[in-house]
XYZ file of C-alpha atoms in Angstrom:
512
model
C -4.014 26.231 15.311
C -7.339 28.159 15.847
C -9.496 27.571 12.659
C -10.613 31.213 13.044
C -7.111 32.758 12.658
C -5.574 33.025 9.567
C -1.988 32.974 11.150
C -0.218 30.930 12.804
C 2.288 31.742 15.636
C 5.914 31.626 14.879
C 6.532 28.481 17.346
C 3.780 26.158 15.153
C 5.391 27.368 12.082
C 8.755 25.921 13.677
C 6.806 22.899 14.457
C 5.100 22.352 10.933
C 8.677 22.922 9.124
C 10.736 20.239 11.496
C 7.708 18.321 10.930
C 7.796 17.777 7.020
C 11.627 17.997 7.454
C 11.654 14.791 9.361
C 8.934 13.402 6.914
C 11.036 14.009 4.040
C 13.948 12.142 5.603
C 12.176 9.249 7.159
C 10.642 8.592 3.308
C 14.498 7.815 2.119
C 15.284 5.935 5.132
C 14.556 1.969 6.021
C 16.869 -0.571 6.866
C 14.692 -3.273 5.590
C 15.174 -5.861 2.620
C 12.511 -5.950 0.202
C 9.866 -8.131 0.893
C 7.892 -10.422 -1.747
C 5.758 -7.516 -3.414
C 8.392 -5.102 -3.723
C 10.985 -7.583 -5.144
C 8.050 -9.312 -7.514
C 7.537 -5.166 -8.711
C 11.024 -4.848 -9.571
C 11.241 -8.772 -11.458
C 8.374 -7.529 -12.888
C 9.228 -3.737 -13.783
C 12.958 -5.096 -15.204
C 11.269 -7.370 -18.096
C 11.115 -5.391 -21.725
C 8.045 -2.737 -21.361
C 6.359 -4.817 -24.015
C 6.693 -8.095 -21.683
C 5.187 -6.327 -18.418
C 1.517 -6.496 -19.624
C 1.890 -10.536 -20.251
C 3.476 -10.430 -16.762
C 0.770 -8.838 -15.302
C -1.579 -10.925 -16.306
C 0.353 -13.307 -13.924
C 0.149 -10.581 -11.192
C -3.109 -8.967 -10.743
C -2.378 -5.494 -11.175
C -2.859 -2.483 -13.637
C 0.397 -1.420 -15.083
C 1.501 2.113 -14.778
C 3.068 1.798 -11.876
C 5.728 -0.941 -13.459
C 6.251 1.343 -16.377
C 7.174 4.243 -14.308
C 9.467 1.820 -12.219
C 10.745 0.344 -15.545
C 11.708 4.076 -16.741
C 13.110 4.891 -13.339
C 15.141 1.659 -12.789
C 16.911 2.425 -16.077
C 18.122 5.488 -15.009
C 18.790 5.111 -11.005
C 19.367 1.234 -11.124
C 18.137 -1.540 -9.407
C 19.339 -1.809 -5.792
C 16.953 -1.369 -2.655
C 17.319 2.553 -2.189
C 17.267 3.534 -6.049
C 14.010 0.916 -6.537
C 12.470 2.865 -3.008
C 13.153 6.410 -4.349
C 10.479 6.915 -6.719
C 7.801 6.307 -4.104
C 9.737 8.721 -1.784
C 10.041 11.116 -4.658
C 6.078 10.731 -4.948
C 5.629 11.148 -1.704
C 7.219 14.320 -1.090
C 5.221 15.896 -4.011
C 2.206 15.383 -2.370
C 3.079 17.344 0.716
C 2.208 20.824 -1.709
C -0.802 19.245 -2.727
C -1.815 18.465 0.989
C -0.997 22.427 1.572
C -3.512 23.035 -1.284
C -6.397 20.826 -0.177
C -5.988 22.089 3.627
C -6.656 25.565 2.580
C -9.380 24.912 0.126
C -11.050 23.302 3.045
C -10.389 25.111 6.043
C -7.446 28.023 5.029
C -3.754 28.703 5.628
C -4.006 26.527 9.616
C -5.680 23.555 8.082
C -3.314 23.617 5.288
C -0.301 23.657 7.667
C -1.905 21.075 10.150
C -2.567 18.566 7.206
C 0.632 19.100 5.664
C 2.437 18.096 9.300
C -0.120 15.099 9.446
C 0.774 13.890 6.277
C 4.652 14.461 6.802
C 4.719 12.409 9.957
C 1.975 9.800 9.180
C 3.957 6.519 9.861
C 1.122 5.176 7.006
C 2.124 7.623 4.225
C 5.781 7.024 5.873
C 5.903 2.893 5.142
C 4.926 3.733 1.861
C 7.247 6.318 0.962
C 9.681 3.441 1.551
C 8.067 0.848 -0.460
C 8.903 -0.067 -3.769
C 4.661 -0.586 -4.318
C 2.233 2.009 -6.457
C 0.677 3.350 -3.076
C 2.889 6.670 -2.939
C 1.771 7.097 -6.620
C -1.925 5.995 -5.775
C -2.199 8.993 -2.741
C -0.677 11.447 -4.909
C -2.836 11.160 -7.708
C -6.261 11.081 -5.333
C -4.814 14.411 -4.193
C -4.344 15.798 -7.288
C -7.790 14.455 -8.270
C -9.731 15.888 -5.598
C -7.796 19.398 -6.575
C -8.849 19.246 -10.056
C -12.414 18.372 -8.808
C -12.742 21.079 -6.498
C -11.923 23.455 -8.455
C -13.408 22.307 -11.789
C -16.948 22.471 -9.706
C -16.165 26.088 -9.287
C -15.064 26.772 -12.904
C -14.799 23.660 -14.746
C -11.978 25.153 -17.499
C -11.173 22.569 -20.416
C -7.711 21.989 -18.865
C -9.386 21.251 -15.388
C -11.364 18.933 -17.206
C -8.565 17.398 -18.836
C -7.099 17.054 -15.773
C -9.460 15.232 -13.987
C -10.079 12.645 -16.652
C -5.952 12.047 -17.009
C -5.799 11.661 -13.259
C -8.683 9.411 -13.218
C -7.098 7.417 -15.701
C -3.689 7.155 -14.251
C -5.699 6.405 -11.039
C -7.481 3.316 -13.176
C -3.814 2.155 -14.348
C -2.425 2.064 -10.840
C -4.694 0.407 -8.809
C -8.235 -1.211 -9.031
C -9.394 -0.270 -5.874
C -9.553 3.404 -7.495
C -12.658 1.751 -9.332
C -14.380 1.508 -6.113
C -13.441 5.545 -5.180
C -14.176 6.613 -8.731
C -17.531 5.118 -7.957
C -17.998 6.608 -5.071
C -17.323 10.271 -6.126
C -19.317 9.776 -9.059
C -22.958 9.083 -6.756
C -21.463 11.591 -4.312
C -21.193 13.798 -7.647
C -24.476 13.315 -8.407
C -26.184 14.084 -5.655
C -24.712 17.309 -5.543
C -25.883 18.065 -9.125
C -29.781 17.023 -7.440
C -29.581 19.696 -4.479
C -27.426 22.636 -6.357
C -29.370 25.437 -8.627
C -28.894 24.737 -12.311
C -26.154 26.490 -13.209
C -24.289 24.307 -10.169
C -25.733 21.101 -11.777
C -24.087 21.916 -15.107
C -20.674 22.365 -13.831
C -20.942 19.135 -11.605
C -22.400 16.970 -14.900
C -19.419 18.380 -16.365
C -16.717 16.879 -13.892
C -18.992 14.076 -13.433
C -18.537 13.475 -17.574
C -14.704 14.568 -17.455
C -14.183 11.373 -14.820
C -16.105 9.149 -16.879
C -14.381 10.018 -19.665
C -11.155 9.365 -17.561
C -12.741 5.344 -17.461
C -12.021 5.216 -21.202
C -8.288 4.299 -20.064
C -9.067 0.916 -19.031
C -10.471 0.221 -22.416
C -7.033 -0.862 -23.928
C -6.319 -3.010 -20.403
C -9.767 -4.546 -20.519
C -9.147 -7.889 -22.209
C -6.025 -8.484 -19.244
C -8.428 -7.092 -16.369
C -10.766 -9.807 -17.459
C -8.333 -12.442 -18.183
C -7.077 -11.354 -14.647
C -10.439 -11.570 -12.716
C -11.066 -15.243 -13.932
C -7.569 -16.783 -13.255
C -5.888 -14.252 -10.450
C -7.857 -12.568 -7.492
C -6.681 -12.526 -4.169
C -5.841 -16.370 -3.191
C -3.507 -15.505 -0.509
C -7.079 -14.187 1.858
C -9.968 -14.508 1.993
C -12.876 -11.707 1.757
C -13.105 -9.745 5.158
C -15.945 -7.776 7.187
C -16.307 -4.231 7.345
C -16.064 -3.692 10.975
C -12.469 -5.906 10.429
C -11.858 -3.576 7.536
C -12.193 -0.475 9.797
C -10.180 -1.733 12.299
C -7.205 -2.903 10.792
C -7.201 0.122 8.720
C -7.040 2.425 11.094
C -4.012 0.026 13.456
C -2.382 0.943 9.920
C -2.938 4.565 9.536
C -1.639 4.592 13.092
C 2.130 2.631 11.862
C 0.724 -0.849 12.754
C -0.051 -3.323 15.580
C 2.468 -1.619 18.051
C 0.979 0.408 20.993
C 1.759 4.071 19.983
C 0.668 2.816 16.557
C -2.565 1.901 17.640
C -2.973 4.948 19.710
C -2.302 7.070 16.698
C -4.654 5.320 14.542
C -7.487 5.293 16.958
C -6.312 9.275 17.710
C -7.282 9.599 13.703
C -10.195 8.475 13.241
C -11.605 10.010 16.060
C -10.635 13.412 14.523
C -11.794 12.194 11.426
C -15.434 12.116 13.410
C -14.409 15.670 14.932
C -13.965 17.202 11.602
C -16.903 15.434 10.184
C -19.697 16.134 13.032
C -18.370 18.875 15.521
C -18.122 22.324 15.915
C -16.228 24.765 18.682
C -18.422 26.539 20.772
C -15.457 28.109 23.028
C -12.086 27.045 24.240
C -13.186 24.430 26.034
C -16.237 22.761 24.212
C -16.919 20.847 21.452
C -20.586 20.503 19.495
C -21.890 17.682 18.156
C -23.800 18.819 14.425
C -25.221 16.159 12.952
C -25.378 17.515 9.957
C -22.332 17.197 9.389
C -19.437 20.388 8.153
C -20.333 21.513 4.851
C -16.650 22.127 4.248
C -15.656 18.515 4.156
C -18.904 16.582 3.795
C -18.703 15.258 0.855
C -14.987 13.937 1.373
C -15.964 12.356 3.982
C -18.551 10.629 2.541
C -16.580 9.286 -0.758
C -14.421 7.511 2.424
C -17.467 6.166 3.885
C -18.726 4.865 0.470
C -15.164 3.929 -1.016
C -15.415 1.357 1.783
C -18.930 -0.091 1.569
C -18.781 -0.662 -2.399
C -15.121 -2.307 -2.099
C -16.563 -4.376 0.816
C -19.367 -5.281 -0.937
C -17.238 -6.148 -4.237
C -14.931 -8.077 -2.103
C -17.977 -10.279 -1.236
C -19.200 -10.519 -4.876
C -15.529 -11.031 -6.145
C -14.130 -12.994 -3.616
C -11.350 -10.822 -2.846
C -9.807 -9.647 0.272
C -8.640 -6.729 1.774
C -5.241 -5.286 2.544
C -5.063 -2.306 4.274
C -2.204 -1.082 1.905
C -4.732 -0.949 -0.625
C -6.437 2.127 1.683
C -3.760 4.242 0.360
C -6.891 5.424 -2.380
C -9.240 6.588 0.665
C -6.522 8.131 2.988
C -5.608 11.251 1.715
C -9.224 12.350 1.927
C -9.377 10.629 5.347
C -6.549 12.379 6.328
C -7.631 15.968 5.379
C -11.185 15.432 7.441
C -9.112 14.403 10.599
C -6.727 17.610 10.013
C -10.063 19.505 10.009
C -11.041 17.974 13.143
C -7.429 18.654 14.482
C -8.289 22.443 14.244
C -10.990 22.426 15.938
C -10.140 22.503 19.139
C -9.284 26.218 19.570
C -8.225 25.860 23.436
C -4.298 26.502 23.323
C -3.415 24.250 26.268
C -5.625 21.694 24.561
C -4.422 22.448 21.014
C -1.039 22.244 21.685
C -1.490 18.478 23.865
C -3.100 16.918 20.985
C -0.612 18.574 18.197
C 2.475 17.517 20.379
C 1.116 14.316 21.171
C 0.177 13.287 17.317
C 3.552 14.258 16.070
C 4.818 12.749 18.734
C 3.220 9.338 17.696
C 4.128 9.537 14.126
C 7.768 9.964 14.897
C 7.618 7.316 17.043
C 5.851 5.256 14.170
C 8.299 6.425 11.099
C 11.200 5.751 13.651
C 9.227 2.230 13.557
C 9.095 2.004 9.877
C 13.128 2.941 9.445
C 14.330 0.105 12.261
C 12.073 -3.033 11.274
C 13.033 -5.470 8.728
C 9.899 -6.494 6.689
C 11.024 -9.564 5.904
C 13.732 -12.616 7.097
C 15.014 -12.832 3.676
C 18.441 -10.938 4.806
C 18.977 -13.200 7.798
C 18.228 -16.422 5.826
C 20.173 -15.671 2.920
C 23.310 -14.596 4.693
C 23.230 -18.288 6.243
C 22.451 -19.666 3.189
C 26.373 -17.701 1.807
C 28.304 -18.728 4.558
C 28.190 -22.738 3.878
C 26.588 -22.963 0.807
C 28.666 -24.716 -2.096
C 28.379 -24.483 -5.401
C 25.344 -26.659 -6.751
C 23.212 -27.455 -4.214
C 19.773 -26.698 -4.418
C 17.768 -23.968 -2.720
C 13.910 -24.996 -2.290
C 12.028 -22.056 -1.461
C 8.236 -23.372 0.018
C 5.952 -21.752 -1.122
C 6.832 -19.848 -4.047
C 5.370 -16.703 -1.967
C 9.374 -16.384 -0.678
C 10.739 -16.999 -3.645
C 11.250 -12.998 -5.121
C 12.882 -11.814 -1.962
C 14.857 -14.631 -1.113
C 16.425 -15.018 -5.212
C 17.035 -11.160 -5.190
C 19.931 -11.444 -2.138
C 21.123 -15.165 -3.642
C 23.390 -13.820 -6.832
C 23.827 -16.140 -9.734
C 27.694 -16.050 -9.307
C 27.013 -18.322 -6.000
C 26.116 -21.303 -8.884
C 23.229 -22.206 -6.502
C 20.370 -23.796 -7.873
C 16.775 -21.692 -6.368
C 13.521 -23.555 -7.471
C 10.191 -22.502 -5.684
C 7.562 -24.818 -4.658
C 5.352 -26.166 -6.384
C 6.127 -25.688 -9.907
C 9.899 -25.963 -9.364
C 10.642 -22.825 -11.177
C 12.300 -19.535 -11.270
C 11.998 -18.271 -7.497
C 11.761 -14.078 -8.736
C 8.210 -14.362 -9.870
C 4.739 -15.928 -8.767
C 2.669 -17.252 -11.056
C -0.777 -16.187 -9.246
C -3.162 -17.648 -12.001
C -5.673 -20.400 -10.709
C -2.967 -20.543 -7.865
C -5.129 -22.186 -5.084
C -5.740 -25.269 -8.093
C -2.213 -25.325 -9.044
C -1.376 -25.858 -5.034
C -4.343 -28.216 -4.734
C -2.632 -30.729 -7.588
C 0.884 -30.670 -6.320
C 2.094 -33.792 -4.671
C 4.815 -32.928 -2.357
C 6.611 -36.903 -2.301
C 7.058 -36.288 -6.585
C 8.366 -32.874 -5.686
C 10.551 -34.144 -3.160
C 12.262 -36.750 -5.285
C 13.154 -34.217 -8.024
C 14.810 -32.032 -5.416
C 16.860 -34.613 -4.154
C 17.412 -36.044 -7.754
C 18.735 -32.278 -8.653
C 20.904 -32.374 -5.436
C 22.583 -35.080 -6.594
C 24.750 -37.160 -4.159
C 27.193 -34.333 -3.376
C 25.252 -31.713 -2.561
C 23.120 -30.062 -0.023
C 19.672 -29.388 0.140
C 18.689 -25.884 1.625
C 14.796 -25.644 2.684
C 13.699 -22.361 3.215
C 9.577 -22.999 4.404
C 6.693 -21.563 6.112
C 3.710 -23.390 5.709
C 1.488 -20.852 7.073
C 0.105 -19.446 3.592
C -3.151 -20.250 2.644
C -3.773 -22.680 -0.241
C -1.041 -25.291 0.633
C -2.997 -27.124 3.651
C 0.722 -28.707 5.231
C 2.750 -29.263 2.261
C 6.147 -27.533 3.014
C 5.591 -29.509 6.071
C 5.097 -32.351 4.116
C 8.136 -31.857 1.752
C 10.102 -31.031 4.587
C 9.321 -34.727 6.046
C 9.665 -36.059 2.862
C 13.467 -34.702 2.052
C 14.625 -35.534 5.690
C 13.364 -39.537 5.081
C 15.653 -39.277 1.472
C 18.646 -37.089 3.377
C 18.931 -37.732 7.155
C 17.781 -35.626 9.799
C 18.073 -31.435 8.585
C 20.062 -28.684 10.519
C 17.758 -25.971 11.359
C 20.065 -22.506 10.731
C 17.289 -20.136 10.653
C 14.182 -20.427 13.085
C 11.032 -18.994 11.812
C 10.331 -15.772 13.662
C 6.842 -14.435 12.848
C 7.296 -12.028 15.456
C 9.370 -9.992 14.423
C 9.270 -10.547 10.774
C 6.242 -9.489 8.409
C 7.546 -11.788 6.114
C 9.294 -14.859 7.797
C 10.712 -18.571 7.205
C 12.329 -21.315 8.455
C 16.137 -22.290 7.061
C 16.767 -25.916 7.377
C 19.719 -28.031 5.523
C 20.045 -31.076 3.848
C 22.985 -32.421 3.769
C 22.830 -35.706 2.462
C 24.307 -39.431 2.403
C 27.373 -38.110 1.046
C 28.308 -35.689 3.825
């Protein structure tokens, strides 16, 4: 893929096409359950459209995304591959947009060499198969940094209305856009300082078209503050950039697997390439500080994206997930796929090309084979003894939305969630860590068991790993087998191979 040639040979176009072909397939295909945040999106998403912002306020999140699932769940229904679809649906329709950045940045080979990055990224992969806003999220940053682009050049009034709808529907999906709406705004203006005048009109423009864009939080304003006092992030705690960085990049890569973190490492050294060096000949690279002009100031709304949501992490006490880097990637992505074409060398070209497609097969074969979550394996034990009223205790509630989706009410079960002893297919995330702190696990126990009743089992399904409960499932666990006898353990917690996992202990009781 020589930068310098605006063709590409017939073999690379053969590669690029079997390249988003797989893509496009791997985004409809996982064998996994759905894990607590995709089955909490579709609780949430099923409620009346007026009862999803009262939800939410529950949650923690803006709420486009639940409307759009609402809309598409009515229509396509609401089992695992319908609820999936609409983020593989929005990720496919940001493959032409990728096509469209690459060649604004680079031409026709950096178009094609993004577009194949994108279609095999095992990052843009997962979430193609996740019922979660992130597929929505990268599509609309592409989109956005389209309309941008070429506003600056012409800023029409439908470019303009472009941009601030985008940076809306951004706003609506997720609130770590705040923290890359910030940072194209100062990258914005600093443009307008070292441009000639008629430049510095055209950026104030699309720097006033995405403020304008703000304006769509206005209506969500009195929930995002109701949400920032009573919700946050009490499952982690705030984390360092460095950490950040790291675990960001294991991500982009597929994960914590070896060819995943090979991959990841692989990008964001390519990411430097495109950012710093230049080709001097086949062989040789250049190190220019001054970084390309063609992708300098996408590389810099990365950098900053990161250091203001660090820093509002710290201020906020929130953490980090590196899901939520779904806002930064696409731009990440598009530096590294101008750093990919920089090396002009055909032998060395066509190592590193092979080798990266090579890794993000091997990571969306990843994605399509591993379950995200135990829920399948405990639930199926859970059908083949369970009798009709015994009691389910799901500790903490955290397990409660994938576990209830695969335990139908026609099994006359009884599912309560720890602490609050109430419908497992939501959490209730407001002043969670205080709620926690107050429950007393020996009360808790003794309704359980008084539920149970003498003729029926109690099923326990615990990890006490989560943050905020300091040892209670252990402690209700102790607590039901001193009421009930000694428990079976069906189900052995395997955190490694589950991202999600649990115990599966039961009860039976005196009576048995």
């Amino acid at each position: 893929m020589d930068a310098r040639d605006p063709s590409l040979r017939p073999v690379e176009y053969s590669v690029v096409a079997a390249s988003v072909l797989a893509g496009v397939v791997l985004r409809f295909w996982t064998k996994s359950h759905l894990w607590l945040d995709e089955a909490l999106s579709v609780d949430i998403a099923r409620l009346p459209l007026g009862d999803i912002p009262g939800a939410l306020r529950h949650d923690g999140h803006p709420p486009l995304y639940y409307f759009l699932l609402h809309e598409w769940m009515a229509v396509f229904g609401e089992g695992d591959t319908a609820v999936r679809s609409l983020s593989g649906v929005l990720a496919v329709l940001a493959l032409p947009l990728a096509w469209l950045a690459g060649r604004r940045v680079g031409g026709r080979v950096t178009a094609w060499a993004f577009v194949a990055l994108l279609a095999l990224s095992p990052f843009a992969i997962r979430y193609g198969t996740e019922t979660r806003m992130y597929s929505l999220v990268m599509l609309l940053v592409l989109a956005g940094y389209l309309l941008v682009a070429n506003a600056l050049e012409r800023p029409t009034p439908l470019r303009l209305v472009g941009i601030t709808g985008v940076t809306g529907a951004l706003l609506l999906s997720h609130y770590w856009a705040l923290w890359l709406v910030a940072a194209t705004i100062a990258v914005l203006a600093w443009r307008a300082r070292q441009t000639s005048s008629a430049d510095r009109r055209r950026t104030v423009r699309v720097v006033a078209a995405v403020v304008v864009g703000g304006l769509f939080l206005v209506p969500w304003l009195n929930v995002i503050r109701d949400q920032s006092a009573h919700t946050g992030t009490p499952w982690a705690s705030p984390v360092r950039p460095t950490t950040l960085v790291t675990t960001t990049l294991q991500d982009f890569g597929g994960g914590d697997f070896a060819e995943g973190l090979l991959l990841g490492w692989t990008l964001g050294v390519l990411f430097a390439v495109g950012l710093v060096a230049r080709p001097i000949d086949e062989y040789r690279l250049e190190i220019d500080v001054r970084t390309t002009p063609t992708v300098r100031r996408e590389a810099a709304v990365v950098g900053l994206t990161v250091a203001i949501a660090t820093i509002a992490g710290y201020v906020t006490d929130t953490t980090f997930a590196t899901r939520y880097a779904a806002i930064l990637f696409p731009l990440f992505l598009l530096v590294a796929a101008v750093g990919l074409t920089k090396f002009i060398g055909v032998a060395a070209r066509g190592v590193l090309v092979a080798a990266l497609l090579a890794l993000g097969v091997v990571g969306g074969v990843h994605n399509v084979i591993t379950d995200r979550t135990q829920a399948g394996k405990i639930t199926a034990a859970i059908r083949a003894e369970a009798q009709p009223g015994d009691v389910v205790l799901i500790c903490p509630d955290q397990l409660g939305p994938s576990i209830h989706r695969l335990l139908p009410s026609s099994l006359g079960l009884t599912q309560l969630s720890y602490p609050t002893l109430s419908d497992p297919s939501l959490v209730d995330w407001r002043d969670y860590a205080d709620r926690n702190a107050a429950a007393d696990p020996v009360a808790i126990a003794d309704e359980v068991v008084a539920r149970a009743g003498s003729a029926h089992s109690v099923w326990l399904v615990d990890d006490g790993g989560y943050k905020t409960f300091g040892g209670q499932c252990e402690s209700v666990e102790s607590e039901l087998g001193a009421k009930l006898g000694s428990g079976r353990v069906l189900v052995v917690n395997d955190g490694d191979t589950y991202f999600e996992h649990a115990s599966l202990i039961r009860f039976a009781g005196p009576a048995s």
